[in-house]
PDB file of C-alpha atoms in Angstrom:
ATOM      1  CA  MET A   1      48.203  19.102   4.878  1.00 60.00           C
ATOM      2  CA  ASN A   2      45.902  18.116   7.737  1.00 61.00           C
ATOM      3  CA  LEU A   3      44.597  21.680   7.844  1.00 57.00           C
ATOM      4  CA  PHE A   4      43.566  21.287   4.197  1.00 61.00           C
ATOM      5  CA  GLY A   5      41.608  18.117   4.945  1.00 60.00           C
ATOM      6  CA  TYR A   6      44.227  15.374   4.542  1.00 64.00           C
ATOM      7  CA  ARG A   7      43.371  12.281   6.588  1.00 65.00           C
ATOM      8  CA  ASN A   8      46.106   9.727   7.130  1.00 67.00           C
ATOM      9  CA  GLY A   9      44.823   6.175   6.679  1.00 68.00           C
ATOM     10  CA  ALA A  10      41.691   7.094   4.738  1.00 67.00           C
ATOM     11  CA  LYS A  11      40.565   4.797   1.914  1.00 73.00           C
ATOM     12  CA  VAL A  12      41.191   6.329  -1.503  1.00 71.00           C
ATOM     13  CA  PHE A  13      37.608   6.054  -2.755  1.00 73.00           C
ATOM     14  CA  SER A  14      35.957   7.109   0.508  1.00 74.00           C
ATOM     15  CA  LEU A  15      34.801  10.648   1.221  1.00 72.00           C
ATOM     16  CA  GLU A  16      37.832  11.140   3.443  1.00 71.00           C
ATOM     17  CA  GLY A  17      40.072   9.783   0.694  1.00 76.00           C
ATOM     18  CA  ILE A  18      38.685  12.278  -1.796  1.00 76.00           C
ATOM     19  CA  CYS A  19      39.233  15.071   0.734  1.00 75.00           C
ATOM     20  CA  SER A  20      42.812  13.893   1.208  1.00 76.00           C
ATOM     21  CA  LEU A  21      43.524  13.911  -2.531  1.00 79.00           C
ATOM     22  CA  LEU A  22      42.034  17.380  -2.863  1.00 77.00           C
ATOM     23  CA  ALA A  23      44.098  18.525   0.131  1.00 76.00           C
ATOM     24  CA  VAL A  24      47.339  17.384  -1.485  1.00 79.00           C
ATOM     25  CA  LEU A  25      46.351  19.032  -4.754  1.00 79.00           C
ATOM     26  CA  GLY A  26      45.239  22.216  -2.988  1.00 77.00           C
ATOM     27  CA  ILE A  27      48.450  22.773  -1.029  1.00 78.00           C
ATOM     28  CA  PHE A  28      50.638  22.168  -4.075  1.00 81.00           C
ATOM     29  CA  LEU A  29      48.507  24.551  -6.139  1.00 80.00           C
ATOM     30  CA  ALA A  30      48.763  27.225  -3.439  1.00 79.00           C
ATOM     31  CA  ILE A  31      52.539  26.927  -3.138  1.00 81.00           C
ATOM     32  CA  GLY A  32      53.042  26.600  -6.888  1.00 81.00           C
ATOM     33  CA  PHE A  33      50.885  29.606  -7.675  1.00 78.00           C
ATOM     34  CA  SER A  34      52.607  31.798  -5.088  1.00 79.00           C
ATOM     35  CA  LEU A  35      55.971  30.941  -6.637  1.00 80.00           C
ATOM     36  CA  TRP A  36      54.696  31.475 -10.188  1.00 77.00           C
ATOM     37  CA  TYR A  37      53.192  34.849  -9.370  1.00 73.00           C
ATOM     38  CA  PHE A  38      56.311  35.999  -7.545  1.00 71.00           C
ATOM     39  CA  PHE A  39      58.687  35.231 -10.406  1.00 74.00           C
ATOM     40  CA  LYS A  40      56.484  36.203 -13.360  1.00 70.00           C
ATOM     41  CA  LYS A  41      56.969  39.567 -15.050  1.00 64.00           C
ATOM     42  CA  SER A  42      54.842  42.166 -13.344  1.00 61.00           C
ATOM     43  CA  GLY A  43      53.662  44.153 -16.383  1.00 60.00           C
ATOM     44  CA  ASN A  44      50.806  46.447 -15.444  1.00 63.00           C
ATOM     45  CA  GLU A  45      49.574  44.271 -12.600  1.00 63.00           C
ATOM     46  CA  PRO A  46      49.217  45.834  -9.144  1.00 69.00           C
ATOM     47  CA  TYR A  47      51.882  45.079  -6.585  1.00 73.00           C
ATOM     48  CA  SER A  48      49.173  43.974  -4.153  1.00 74.00           C
ATOM     49  CA  LYS A  49      48.787  40.660  -6.009  1.00 74.00           C
ATOM     50  CA  ARG A  50      52.516  40.005  -5.965  1.00 77.00           C
ATOM     51  CA  PHE A  51      52.583  40.957  -2.283  1.00 82.00           C
ATOM     52  CA  VAL A  52      49.908  38.375  -1.396  1.00 82.00           C
ATOM     53  CA  ALA A  53      51.828  35.591  -3.138  1.00 80.00           C
ATOM     54  CA  THR A  54      55.133  36.681  -1.623  1.00 81.00           C
ATOM     55  CA  ILE A  55      53.882  37.030   1.928  1.00 85.00           C
ATOM     56  CA  PHE A  56      52.191  33.606   1.835  1.00 83.00           C
ATOM     57  CA  PHE A  57      55.202  31.698   0.543  1.00 82.00           C
ATOM     58  CA  GLY A  58      57.660  33.656   2.699  1.00 84.00           C
ATOM     59  CA  ALA A  59      55.620  33.121   5.860  1.00 85.00           C
ATOM     60  CA  LEU A  60      55.228  29.413   5.097  1.00 83.00           C
ATOM     61  CA  ILE A  61      58.974  28.928   4.623  1.00 85.00           C
ATOM     62  CA  ILE A  62      59.987  30.962   7.678  1.00 86.00           C
ATOM     63  CA  GLU A  63      57.468  29.260   9.959  1.00 82.00           C
ATOM     64  CA  SER A  64      58.478  25.811   8.698  1.00 82.00           C
ATOM     65  CA  LEU A  65      62.154  26.569   9.360  1.00 85.00           C
ATOM     66  CA  VAL A  66      61.358  27.738  12.891  1.00 81.00           C
ATOM     67  CA  PHE A  67      59.432  24.533  13.582  1.00 78.00           C
ATOM     68  CA  LEU A  68      62.238  22.387  12.202  1.00 79.00           C
ATOM     69  CA  ILE A  69      64.799  24.182  14.366  1.00 79.00           C
ATOM     70  CA  THR A  70      62.766  24.160  17.583  1.00 70.00           C
ATOM     71  CA  GLY A  71      61.132  20.756  17.098  1.00 64.00           C
ATOM     72  CA  ASN A  72      58.077  22.020  19.000  1.00 60.00           C
ATOM     73  CA  TYR A  73      54.912  22.578  17.008  1.00 62.00           C
ATOM     74  CA  PHE A  74      51.341  21.476  16.279  1.00 63.00           C
ATOM     75  CA  ILE A  75      49.555  21.622  12.945  1.00 64.00           C
ATOM     76  CA  HIS A  76      47.282  24.467  14.029  1.00 65.00           C
ATOM     77  CA  TYR A  77      50.347  26.714  14.372  1.00 74.00           C
ATOM     78  CA  TYR A  78      50.164  27.037  10.586  1.00 75.00           C
ATOM     79  CA  THR A  79      46.666  28.548  10.708  1.00 76.00           C
ATOM     80  CA  PRO A  80      47.827  32.226  10.516  1.00 81.00           C
ATOM     81  CA  VAL A  81      49.703  31.347   7.327  1.00 81.00           C
ATOM     82  CA  TYR A  82      47.006  29.230   5.734  1.00 76.00           C
ATOM     83  CA  VAL A  83      44.319  31.900   6.072  1.00 80.00           C
ATOM     84  CA  LEU A  84      46.285  33.854   3.460  1.00 83.00           C
ATOM     85  CA  ILE A  85      45.176  31.253   0.919  1.00 79.00           C
ATOM     86  CA  VAL A  86      41.801  32.993   0.880  1.00 80.00           C
ATOM     87  CA  LEU A  87      43.577  36.021  -0.575  1.00 82.00           C
ATOM     88  CA  LEU A  88      45.420  33.779  -3.033  1.00 79.00           C
ATOM     89  CA  ILE A  89      42.112  32.430  -4.288  1.00 78.00           C
ATOM     90  CA  ALA A  90      40.824  35.982  -4.728  1.00 79.00           C
ATOM     91  CA  VAL A  91      43.911  36.880  -6.770  1.00 77.00           C
ATOM     92  CA  LEU A  92      43.452  33.780  -8.927  1.00 74.00           C
ATOM     93  CA  LEU A  93      39.809  34.579  -9.602  1.00 72.00           C
ATOM     94  CA  ASP A  94      40.773  38.114 -10.584  1.00 73.00           C
ATOM     95  CA  GLU A  95      43.679  37.050 -12.795  1.00 64.00           C
ATOM     96  CA  PHE A  96      41.727  37.170 -16.064  1.00 55.00           C
ATOM     97  CA  PRO A  97      38.492  38.979 -15.189  1.00 56.00           C
ATOM     98  CA  LYS A  98      37.503  39.856 -18.734  1.00 54.00           C
ATOM     99  CA  ARG A  99      38.382  36.623 -20.486  1.00 56.00           C
ATOM    100  CA  SER A 100      37.003  33.105 -20.624  1.00 57.00           C
ATOM    101  CA  ILE A 101      37.832  30.545 -17.943  1.00 57.00           C
ATOM    102  CA  ARG A 102      41.597  30.093 -17.688  1.00 70.00           C
ATOM    103  CA  MET A 103      43.908  27.922 -15.630  1.00 72.00           C
ATOM    104  CA  PRO A 104      44.208  30.340 -12.660  1.00 70.00           C
ATOM    105  CA  ARG A 105      40.448  30.283 -12.169  1.00 72.00           C
ATOM    106  CA  ILE A 106      40.374  26.503 -12.447  1.00 76.00           C
ATOM    107  CA  CYS A 107      43.070  26.305  -9.745  1.00 75.00           C
ATOM    108  CA  ALA A 108      41.079  28.669  -7.559  1.00 76.00           C
ATOM    109  CA  ALA A 109      37.953  26.552  -8.008  1.00 78.00           C
ATOM    110  CA  VAL A 110      39.836  23.373  -7.051  1.00 78.00           C
ATOM    111  CA  MET A 111      41.281  24.946  -3.888  1.00 76.00           C
ATOM    112  CA  LEU A 112      37.950  26.459  -2.904  1.00 78.00           C
ATOM    113  CA  PHE A 113      36.133  23.155  -3.434  1.00 80.00           C
ATOM    114  CA  ALA A 114      38.758  21.315  -1.376  1.00 76.00           C
ATOM    115  CA  PHE A 115      38.369  23.722   1.545  1.00 76.00           C
ATOM    116  CA  VAL A 116      34.561  23.673   1.513  1.00 79.00           C
ATOM    117  CA  LEU A 117      34.349  19.877   1.239  1.00 77.00           C
ATOM    118  CA  SER A 118      36.960  19.349   3.950  1.00 74.00           C
ATOM    119  CA  GLY A 119      35.177  21.799   6.236  1.00 72.00           C
ATOM    120  CA  ALA A 120      31.841  20.047   5.728  1.00 76.00           C
ATOM    121  CA  VAL A 121      33.292  16.576   6.354  1.00 72.00           C
ATOM    122  CA  THR A 122      35.223  17.705   9.434  1.00 68.00           C
ATOM    123  CA  THR A 123      32.168  19.466  10.876  1.00 70.00           C
ATOM    124  CA  ASN A 124      30.105  16.326  10.335  1.00 68.00           C
ATOM    125  CA  PHE A 125      32.716  14.340  12.231  1.00 64.00           C
ATOM    126  CA  LEU A 126      32.882  16.757  15.131  1.00 60.00           C
ATOM    127  CA  VAL A 127      29.094  16.808  15.494  1.00 63.00           C
ATOM    128  CA  LYS A 128      28.126  13.189  14.788  1.00 62.00           C
ATOM    129  CA  LYS A 129      31.373  11.261  15.362  1.00 58.00           C
ATOM    130  CA  PRO A 130      30.504   8.487  12.860  1.00 50.00           C
ATOM    131  CA  GLU A 131      31.877   5.004  13.507  1.00 50.00           C
ATOM    132  CA  GLY A 132      34.856   3.888  11.482  1.00 47.00           C
ATOM    133  CA  TYR A 133      35.991   7.434  10.758  1.00 49.00           C
ATOM    134  CA  ALA A 134      39.691   7.521   9.925  1.00 47.00           C
ATOM    135  CA  THR A 135      40.144  10.931  11.559  1.00 48.00           C
ATOM    136  CA  ARG A 136      41.517  10.987  15.083  1.00 49.00           C
ATOM    137  CA  TYR A 137      41.086  14.085  17.216  1.00 48.00           C
ATOM    138  CA  GLU A 138      44.746  15.078  17.662  1.00 44.00           C
ATOM    139  CA  GLY A 139      46.788  18.243  17.431  1.00 39.00           C
ATOM    140  CA  LEU A 140      43.850  20.650  17.310  1.00 37.00           C
ATOM    141  CA  SER A 141      42.152  19.041  20.262  1.00 44.00           C
ATOM    142  CA  TYR A 142      42.159  15.916  22.421  1.00 43.00           C
ATOM    143  CA  SER A 143      43.032  12.331  21.546  1.00 53.00           C
ATOM    144  CA  ASN A 144      39.770  10.801  22.823  1.00 62.00           C
ATOM    145  CA  ILE A 145      36.826  11.523  20.510  1.00 61.00           C
ATOM    146  CA  ASN A 146      34.340  10.578  23.257  1.00 71.00           C
ATOM    147  CA  GLN A 147      35.865  12.757  25.969  1.00 75.00           C
ATOM    148  CA  VAL A 148      33.015  15.253  26.193  1.00 79.00           C
ATOM    149  CA  ASP A 149      30.392  12.541  26.690  1.00 83.00           C
ATOM    150  CA  GLN A 150      32.562  10.774  29.251  1.00 87.00           C
ATOM    151  CA  ILE A 151      33.284  13.856  31.340  1.00 90.00           C
ATOM    152  CA  LYS A 152      29.681  15.129  31.508  1.00 92.00           C
ATOM    153  CA  PRO A 153      28.707  13.113  34.636  1.00 94.00           C
ATOM    154  CA  ALA A 154      31.719  14.437  36.558  1.00 95.00           C
ATOM    155  CA  ALA A 155      30.978  17.996  35.450  1.00 94.00           C
ATOM    156  CA  ARG A 156      27.354  17.583  36.503  1.00 94.00           C
ATOM    157  CA  TYR A 157      28.442  16.272  39.911  1.00 96.00           C
ATOM    158  CA  LEU A 158      30.667  19.296  40.511  1.00 95.00           C
ATOM    159  CA  ALA A 159      27.939  21.753  39.564  1.00 94.00           C
ATOM    160  CA  ASP A 160      25.256  19.963  41.597  1.00 95.00           C
ATOM    161  CA  HIS A 161      27.384  19.796  44.753  1.00 94.00           C
ATOM    162  CA  GLY A 162      28.478  23.402  44.888  1.00 94.00           C
ATOM    163  CA  TYR A 163      32.060  23.134  43.654  1.00 95.00           C
ATOM    164  CA  THR A 164      33.110  26.320  41.888  1.00 95.00           C
ATOM    165  CA  TYR A 165      36.898  26.082  41.650  1.00 95.00           C
ATOM    166  CA  GLY A 166      39.389  23.288  41.123  1.00 94.00           C
ATOM    167  CA  TYR A 167      42.260  21.871  39.119  1.00 93.00           C
ATOM    168  CA  ALA A 168      42.740  19.509  36.191  1.00 91.00           C
ATOM    169  CA  TYR A 169      45.215  18.729  33.460  1.00 86.00           C
ATOM    170  CA  TYR A 170      45.030  20.638  30.193  1.00 80.00           C
ATOM    171  CA  TRP A 171      42.428  18.730  28.158  1.00 77.00           C
ATOM    172  CA  ASP A 172      39.986  18.320  31.034  1.00 83.00           C
ATOM    173  CA  SER A 173      40.117  21.853  32.414  1.00 84.00           C
ATOM    174  CA  SER A 174      38.297  24.030  29.890  1.00 81.00           C
ATOM    175  CA  ILE A 175      35.752  21.334  28.990  1.00 85.00           C
ATOM    176  CA  VAL A 176      34.172  21.334  32.449  1.00 90.00           C
ATOM    177  CA  THR A 177      33.952  25.131  32.554  1.00 88.00           C
ATOM    178  CA  GLU A 178      32.189  25.051  29.189  1.00 87.00           C
ATOM    179  CA  LEU A 179      29.804  22.236  30.161  1.00 89.00           C
ATOM    180  CA  THR A 180      28.778  24.052  33.351  1.00 91.00           C
ATOM    181  CA  ASP A 181      28.248  27.424  31.629  1.00 90.00           C
ATOM    182  CA  GLY A 182      31.137  28.910  33.588  1.00 88.00           C
ATOM    183  CA  LYS A 183      29.827  27.887  37.012  1.00 92.00           C
ATOM    184  CA  VAL A 184      32.836  25.661  37.689  1.00 94.00           C
ATOM    185  CA  GLU A 185      36.211  27.277  37.075  1.00 93.00           C
ATOM    186  CA  ILE A 186      39.165  24.978  36.612  1.00 91.00           C
ATOM    187  CA  CYS A 187      42.798  25.982  36.732  1.00 90.00           C
ATOM    188  CA  ALA A 188      44.901  24.068  34.193  1.00 87.00           C
ATOM    189  CA  ILE A 189      47.982  22.436  35.679  1.00 86.00           C
ATOM    190  CA  VAL A 190      51.010  20.774  34.087  1.00 82.00           C
ATOM    191  CA  GLU A 191      53.949  18.686  35.305  1.00 74.00           C
ATOM    192  CA  PRO A 192      57.215  19.884  33.681  1.00 63.00           C
ATOM    193  CA  PRO A 193      58.692  18.202  35.934  1.00 66.00           C
ATOM    194  CA  ASN A 194      57.170  19.793  39.075  1.00 69.00           C
ATOM    195  CA  ILE A 195      53.411  20.143  38.993  1.00 77.00           C
ATOM    196  CA  THR A 196      52.551  23.818  38.478  1.00 79.00           C
ATOM    197  CA  TYR A 197      50.021  26.216  36.998  1.00 78.00           C
ATOM    198  CA  SER A 198      49.943  26.122  33.224  1.00 75.00           C
ATOM    199  CA  PHE A 199      51.387  29.473  32.161  1.00 72.00           C
ATOM    200  CA  ALA A 200      49.664  29.623  28.780  1.00 70.00           C
ATOM    201  CA  ASN A 201      46.272  28.193  29.800  1.00 73.00           C
ATOM    202  CA  THR A 202      45.538  29.760  33.174  1.00 79.00           C
ATOM    203  CA  LYS A 203      43.954  33.092  34.038  1.00 82.00           C
ATOM    204  CA  LYS A 204      46.441  35.299  35.828  1.00 81.00           C
ATOM    205  CA  ALA A 205      43.959  35.690  38.679  1.00 87.00           C
ATOM    206  CA  PHE A 206      44.281  31.967  39.428  1.00 86.00           C
ATOM    207  CA  TRP A 207      47.921  32.481  40.411  1.00 82.00           C
ATOM    208  CA  ASP A 208      46.751  34.337  43.520  1.00 84.00           C
ATOM    209  CA  ILE A 209      46.228  31.858  46.357  1.00 84.00           C
ATOM    210  CA  ASN A 210      43.495  34.149  47.708  1.00 89.00           C
ATOM    211  CA  TYR A 211      41.475  34.070  44.481  1.00 91.00           C
ATOM    212  CA  HIS A 212      39.215  31.372  45.923  1.00 93.00           C
ATOM    213  CA  GLN A 213      38.289  30.598  49.508  1.00 91.00           C
ATOM    214  CA  GLY A 214      37.025  27.218  50.686  1.00 93.00           C
ATOM    215  CA  LYS A 215      37.027  23.717  49.262  1.00 94.00           C
ATOM    216  CA  THR A 216      38.610  22.892  45.915  1.00 95.00           C
ATOM    217  CA  PHE A 217      38.961  19.733  43.855  1.00 95.00           C
ATOM    218  CA  LEU A 218      41.280  17.885  41.516  1.00 94.00           C
ATOM    219  CA  LEU A 219      39.697  16.247  38.459  1.00 95.00           C
ATOM    220  CA  LEU A 220      41.609  13.295  37.011  1.00 92.00           C
ATOM    221  CA  GLU A 221      41.068  10.439  34.610  1.00 89.00           C
ATOM    222  CA  LYS A 222      40.153   7.266  36.480  1.00 89.00           C
ATOM    223  CA  ASP A 223      43.427   5.413  35.941  1.00 87.00           C
ATOM    224  CA  ASP A 224      45.692   8.444  36.374  1.00 85.00           C
ATOM    225  CA  THR A 225      48.103   7.928  39.268  1.00 84.00           C
ATOM    226  CA  SER A 226      50.613  10.652  38.379  1.00 80.00           C
ATOM    227  CA  TRP A 227      49.237  12.977  41.058  1.00 81.00           C
ATOM    228  CA  GLN A 228      50.474  10.611  43.793  1.00 82.00           C
ATOM    229  CA  GLU A 229      54.060  11.538  42.918  1.00 83.00           C
ATOM    230  CA  TYR A 230      53.643  15.107  44.169  1.00 85.00           C
ATOM    231  CA  PRO A 231      53.646  15.883  47.928  1.00 85.00           C
ATOM    232  CA  ILE A 232      51.673  19.068  47.271  1.00 86.00           C
ATOM    233  CA  LEU A 233      48.656  16.941  46.299  1.00 87.00           C
ATOM    234  CA  GLU A 234      48.633  14.890  49.500  1.00 86.00           C
ATOM    235  CA  GLY A 235      45.783  15.236  51.964  1.00 87.00           C
ATOM    236  CA  GLY A 236      42.914  15.022  49.508  1.00 91.00           C
ATOM    237  CA  THR A 237      39.799  12.856  49.793  1.00 93.00           C
ATOM    238  CA  GLN A 238      38.261  11.067  46.836  1.00 93.00           C
ATOM    239  CA  ILE A 239      34.605  12.056  46.632  1.00 95.00           C
ATOM    240  CA  TYR A 240      33.588  10.822  43.192  1.00 96.00           C
ATOM    241  CA  ALA A 241      34.467   8.143  40.673  1.00 94.00           C
ATOM    242  CA  ASP A 242      32.856   6.692  37.572  1.00 94.00           C
ATOM    243  CA  ASP A 243      34.080   4.597  34.665  1.00 92.00           C
ATOM    244  CA  TYR A 244      36.186   7.451  33.306  1.00 92.00           C
ATOM    245  CA  TYR A 245      36.951  10.126  35.930  1.00 94.00           C
ATOM    246  CA  LYS A 246      37.556  10.642  39.618  1.00 95.00           C
ATOM    247  CA  ILE A 247      37.409  13.766  41.774  1.00 96.00           C
ATOM    248  CA  ILE A 248      39.559  14.454  44.829  1.00 95.00           C
ATOM    249  CA  GLU A 249      38.497  17.153  47.297  1.00 96.00           C
ATOM    250  CA  TYR A 250      40.828  19.509  49.189  1.00 95.00           C
ATOM    251  CA  PRO A 251      39.808  21.786  52.077  1.00 94.00           C
ATOM    252  CA  ALA A 252      41.522  24.839  50.563  1.00 92.00           C
ATOM    253  CA  PRO A 253      43.242  26.044  47.376  1.00 92.00           C
ATOM    254  CA  ILE A 254      46.484  24.258  46.495  1.00 89.00           C
ATOM    255  CA  PRO A 255      49.544  26.581  46.580  1.00 86.00           C
ATOM    256  CA  PHE A 256      50.998  25.729  43.169  1.00 81.00           C
ATOM    257  CA  GLU A 257      53.757  27.805  41.634  1.00 73.00           C
ATOM    258  CA  ARG A 258      53.451  29.332  38.185  1.00 67.00           C
ATOM    259  CA  SER A 259      55.268  27.316  35.545  1.00 60.00           C
ATOM    260  CA  PRO A 260      57.992  28.851  33.365  1.00 58.00           C
ATOM    261  CA  PHE A 261      57.044  30.129  29.918  1.00 49.00           C
ATOM    262  CA  SER A 262      58.956  27.241  28.327  1.00 47.00           C
ATOM    263  CA  GLU A 263      56.503  24.616  29.597  1.00 46.00           C
TER     264      GLU A 263
END
């Protein structure tokens, strides 16, 4: 329900609380309508409407079962299924096109309002980050809502001192490339259990040790000491540190191995 706007811990009568109530109502309406339309008598209605309802509910059930079996998922994995709700709303609005307002259109209006309001509130949070907001940036992104502001000085240092290629853990890697307009490329690395290239978040070109020539760097959070456990990261020199991040320089690219697909 988080994708619909549900916010755990929100006060009932706050804007987030209203979004959460609408989210619960919206998801139940979507599932209930898809079931109702699938089992109702078809009559002269086109099969396309029944197909939309069937494919949404079927995809939701199958994907949920896969997640339950594997135990490995994030909420945004449901996005390909939830986009089908747009088609469900269209079917609802078209249910009684020549009659007065009926229940299907009311349901469509409720779902549409829930999505628009949730989108507006979430966008406001992402842009302004208001104090006391119940939302926490997890699942779809990082767990620290101030990460971009905190990493900007380190990104600026790298760009100003001629560093063009380095390494960082998942959440820090793409942010620096974005903040430097692509001037600083960072290869995402993971530790599952041996530190390696991230299979799913690294350009294939980065796997070639000859992709970059010259000095490289490792960007880490200030209190992160996990890198000291890996012999492959020995021999570096710390060249930068602030209240949030530190940068370690290496004279050449680090010969990591590509991680398995199951990382």
